[in-house]
GROMACS .gro file of C-alpha atoms in nm:
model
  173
    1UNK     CA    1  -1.986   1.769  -2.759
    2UNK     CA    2  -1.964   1.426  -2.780
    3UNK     CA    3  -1.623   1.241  -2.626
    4UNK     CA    4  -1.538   1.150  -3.024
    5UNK     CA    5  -1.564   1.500  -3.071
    6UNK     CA    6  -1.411   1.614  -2.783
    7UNK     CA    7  -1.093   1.329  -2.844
    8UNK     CA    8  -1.070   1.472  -3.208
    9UNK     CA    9  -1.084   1.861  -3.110
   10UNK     CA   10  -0.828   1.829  -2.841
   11UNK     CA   11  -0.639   1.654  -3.085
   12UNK     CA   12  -0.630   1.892  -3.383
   13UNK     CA   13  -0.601   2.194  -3.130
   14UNK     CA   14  -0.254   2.014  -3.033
   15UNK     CA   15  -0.181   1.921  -3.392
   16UNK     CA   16  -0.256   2.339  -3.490
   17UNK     CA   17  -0.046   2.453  -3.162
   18UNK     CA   18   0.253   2.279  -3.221
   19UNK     CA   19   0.270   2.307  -3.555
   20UNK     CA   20   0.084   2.556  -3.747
   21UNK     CA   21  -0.195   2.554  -3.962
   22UNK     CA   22  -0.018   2.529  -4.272
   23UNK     CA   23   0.233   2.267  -4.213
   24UNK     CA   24   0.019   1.903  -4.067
   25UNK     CA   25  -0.122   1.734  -4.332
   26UNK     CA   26  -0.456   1.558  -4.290
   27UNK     CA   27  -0.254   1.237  -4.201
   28UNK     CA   28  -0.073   1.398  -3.931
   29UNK     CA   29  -0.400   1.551  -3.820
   30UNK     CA   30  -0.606   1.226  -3.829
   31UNK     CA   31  -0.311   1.079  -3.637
   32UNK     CA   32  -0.280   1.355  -3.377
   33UNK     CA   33  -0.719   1.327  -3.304
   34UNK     CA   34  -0.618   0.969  -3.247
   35UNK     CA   35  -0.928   0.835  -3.486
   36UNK     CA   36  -0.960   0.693  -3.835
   37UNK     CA   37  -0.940   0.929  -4.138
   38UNK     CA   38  -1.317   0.802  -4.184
   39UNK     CA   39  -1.441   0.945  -3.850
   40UNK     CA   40  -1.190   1.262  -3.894
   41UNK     CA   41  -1.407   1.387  -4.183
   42UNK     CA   42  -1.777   1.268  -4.029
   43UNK     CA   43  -1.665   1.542  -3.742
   44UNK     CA   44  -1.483   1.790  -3.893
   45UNK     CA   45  -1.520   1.717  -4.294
   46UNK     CA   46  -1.344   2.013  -4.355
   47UNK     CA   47  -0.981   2.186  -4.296
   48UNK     CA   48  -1.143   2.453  -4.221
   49UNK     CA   49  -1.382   2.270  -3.928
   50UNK     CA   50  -1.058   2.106  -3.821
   51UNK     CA   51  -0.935   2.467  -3.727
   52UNK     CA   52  -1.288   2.577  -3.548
   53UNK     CA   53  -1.297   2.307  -3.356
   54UNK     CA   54  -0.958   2.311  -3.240
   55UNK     CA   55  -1.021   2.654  -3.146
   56UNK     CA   56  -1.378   2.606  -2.960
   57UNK     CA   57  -1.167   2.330  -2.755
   58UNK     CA   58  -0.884   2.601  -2.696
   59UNK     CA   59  -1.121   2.866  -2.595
   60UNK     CA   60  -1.307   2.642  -2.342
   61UNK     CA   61  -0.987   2.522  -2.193
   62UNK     CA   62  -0.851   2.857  -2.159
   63UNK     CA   63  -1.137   2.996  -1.984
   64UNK     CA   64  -1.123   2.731  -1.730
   65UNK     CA   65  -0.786   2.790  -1.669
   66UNK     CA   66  -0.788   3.176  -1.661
   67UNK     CA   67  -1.170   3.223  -1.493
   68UNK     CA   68  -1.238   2.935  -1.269
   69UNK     CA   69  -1.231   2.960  -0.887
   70UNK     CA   70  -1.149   3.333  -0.866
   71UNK     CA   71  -1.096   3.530  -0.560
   72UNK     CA   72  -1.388   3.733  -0.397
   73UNK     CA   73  -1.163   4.078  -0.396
   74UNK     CA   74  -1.187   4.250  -0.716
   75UNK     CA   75  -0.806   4.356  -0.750
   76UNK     CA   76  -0.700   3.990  -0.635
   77UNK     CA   77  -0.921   3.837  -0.919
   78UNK     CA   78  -0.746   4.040  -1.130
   79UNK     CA   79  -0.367   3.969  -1.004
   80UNK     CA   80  -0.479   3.621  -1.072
   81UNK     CA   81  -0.646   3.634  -1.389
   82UNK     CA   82  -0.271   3.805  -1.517
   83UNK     CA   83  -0.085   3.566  -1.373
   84UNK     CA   84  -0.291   3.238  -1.508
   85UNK     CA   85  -0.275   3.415  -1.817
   86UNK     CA   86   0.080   3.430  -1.807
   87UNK     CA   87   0.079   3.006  -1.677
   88UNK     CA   88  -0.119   2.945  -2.042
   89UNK     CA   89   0.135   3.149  -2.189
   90UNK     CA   90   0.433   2.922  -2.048
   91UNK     CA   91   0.217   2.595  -2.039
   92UNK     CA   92   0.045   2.647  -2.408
   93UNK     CA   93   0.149   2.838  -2.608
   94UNK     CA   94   0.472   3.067  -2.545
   95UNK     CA   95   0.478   3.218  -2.904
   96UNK     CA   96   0.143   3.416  -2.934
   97UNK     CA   97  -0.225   3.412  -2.912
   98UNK     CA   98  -0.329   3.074  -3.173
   99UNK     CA   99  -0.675   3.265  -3.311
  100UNK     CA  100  -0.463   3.558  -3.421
  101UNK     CA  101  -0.219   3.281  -3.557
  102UNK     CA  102  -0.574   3.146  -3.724
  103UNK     CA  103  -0.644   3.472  -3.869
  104UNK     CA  104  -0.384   3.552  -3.971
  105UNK     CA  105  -0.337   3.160  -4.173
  106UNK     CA  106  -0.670   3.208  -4.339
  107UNK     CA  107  -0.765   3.640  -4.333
  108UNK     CA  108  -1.040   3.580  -4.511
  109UNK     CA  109  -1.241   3.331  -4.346
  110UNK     CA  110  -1.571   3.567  -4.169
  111UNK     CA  111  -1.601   3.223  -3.953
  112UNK     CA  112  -1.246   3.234  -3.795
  113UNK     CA  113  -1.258   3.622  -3.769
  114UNK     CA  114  -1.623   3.592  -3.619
  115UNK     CA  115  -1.463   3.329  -3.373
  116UNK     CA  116  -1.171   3.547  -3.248
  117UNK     CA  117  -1.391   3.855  -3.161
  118UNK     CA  118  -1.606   3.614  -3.001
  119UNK     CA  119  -1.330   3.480  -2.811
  120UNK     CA  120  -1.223   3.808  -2.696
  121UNK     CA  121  -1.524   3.925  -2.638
  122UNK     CA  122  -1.594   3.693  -2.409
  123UNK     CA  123  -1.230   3.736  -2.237
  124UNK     CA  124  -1.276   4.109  -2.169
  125UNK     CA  125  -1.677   4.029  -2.063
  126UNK     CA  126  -1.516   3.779  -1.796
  127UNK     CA  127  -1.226   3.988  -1.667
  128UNK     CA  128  -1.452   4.287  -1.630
  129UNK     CA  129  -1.717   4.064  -1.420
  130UNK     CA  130  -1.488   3.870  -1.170
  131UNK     CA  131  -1.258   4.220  -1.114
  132UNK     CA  132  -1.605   4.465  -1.063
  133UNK     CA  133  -1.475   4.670  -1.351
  134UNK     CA  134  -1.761   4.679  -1.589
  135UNK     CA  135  -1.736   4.933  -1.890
  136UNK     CA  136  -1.381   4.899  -1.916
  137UNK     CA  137  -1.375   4.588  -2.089
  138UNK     CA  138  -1.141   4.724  -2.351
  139UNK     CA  139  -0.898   4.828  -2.086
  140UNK     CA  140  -0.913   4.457  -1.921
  141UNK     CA  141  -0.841   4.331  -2.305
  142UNK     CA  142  -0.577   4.582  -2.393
  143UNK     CA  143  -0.389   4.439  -2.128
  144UNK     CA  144  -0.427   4.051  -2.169
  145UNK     CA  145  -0.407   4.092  -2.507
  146UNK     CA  146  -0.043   4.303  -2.457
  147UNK     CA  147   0.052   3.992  -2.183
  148UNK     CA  148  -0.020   3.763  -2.488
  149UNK     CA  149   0.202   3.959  -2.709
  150UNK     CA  150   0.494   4.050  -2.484
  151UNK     CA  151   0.549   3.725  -2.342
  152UNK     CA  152   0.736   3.536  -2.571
  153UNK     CA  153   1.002   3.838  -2.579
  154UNK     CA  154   0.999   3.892  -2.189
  155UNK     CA  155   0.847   3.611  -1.994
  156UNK     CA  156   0.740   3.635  -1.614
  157UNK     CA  157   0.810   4.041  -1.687
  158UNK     CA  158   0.542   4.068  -1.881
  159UNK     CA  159   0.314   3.940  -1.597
  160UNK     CA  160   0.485   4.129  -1.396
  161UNK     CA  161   0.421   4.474  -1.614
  162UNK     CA  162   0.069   4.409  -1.725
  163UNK     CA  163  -0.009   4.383  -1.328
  164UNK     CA  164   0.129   4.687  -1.263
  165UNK     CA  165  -0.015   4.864  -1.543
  166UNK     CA  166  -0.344   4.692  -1.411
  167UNK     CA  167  -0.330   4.878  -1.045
  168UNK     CA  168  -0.402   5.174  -1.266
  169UNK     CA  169  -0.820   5.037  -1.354
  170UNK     CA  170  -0.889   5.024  -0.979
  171UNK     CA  171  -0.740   5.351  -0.892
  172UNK     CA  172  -1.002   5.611  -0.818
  173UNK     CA  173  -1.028   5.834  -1.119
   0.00000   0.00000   0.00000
């Protein structure tokens, strides 16, 4: 991406997190990408590219956060992949997942629903590598995804919880 792209994508994905896809009008989202209403539409010259992008920029952000600089021991990765998970959740975005949020703004857009299983996808793909637990990629998801949900209700306990459900994948079966 280009750094106008890259300015206008962080910008809408703040615009979308703070405030929904619904409510910022293309003004507020032109003033959030911090660019003229001109260059707004030469990037994104849709609503509906305003919301991928801001989700491409999420998803990269979020896997830098959650994946980078993991430990070597497969059941430390994973302690630490739950608890950066649970940072982004305080940091980001305390209310819920924002591709569900996406979804569930616009169910019948194949592009947004094509981006959120990619997204996952790719979430369980890189929790399964860096914790040696290949094959049970919908068991690493399952609980992220249940972090992601319980957290605005219970906070740090949810981090707590999904870890200890978590000792369960590396016990011998």
């Amino acid at each position: 991406m280009t750094n106008t792209k890259n300015k206008i994508a962080a910008g809408l994905e703040r615009a979308f997190a703070s405030r929904g896809f619904a409510e910022p009008s293309v003004e507020d989202l032109r003033d959030a990408a911090g660019v003229s209403l001109r260059t707004l539409y030469k990037y994104t010259p849709s609503r509906a590219e305003m919301v991928l992008a801001a989700l491409e920029n999420r998803q990269q952000r979020y896997l830098a956060l959650v994946f980078s600089d993991l430990p070597d021991d497969p059941a430390d990765a994973l302690e630490v992949i739950l608890s950066r998970v649970g940072q982004w959740m305080e940091t980001e975005t305390s209310h819920g997942c924002l591709f569900h949020a996406a979804v569930a703004a616009d169910p019948g857009s194949e592009s947004l629903r094509a981006l959120l299983i990619r997204h996952k996808q790719e979430v369980a793909a890189k929790a399964a590598a860096a914790t040696a637990l290949e094959g049970a990629e919908t068991e690493l998801l399952v609980i992220i995804e249940g972090l992601t949900q319980t957290w605005p209700l219970h906070g740090e306990a949810a981090v707590t919880a999904a870890k200890w459900v978590s000792k369960a994948l590396h016990a011998p079966r």
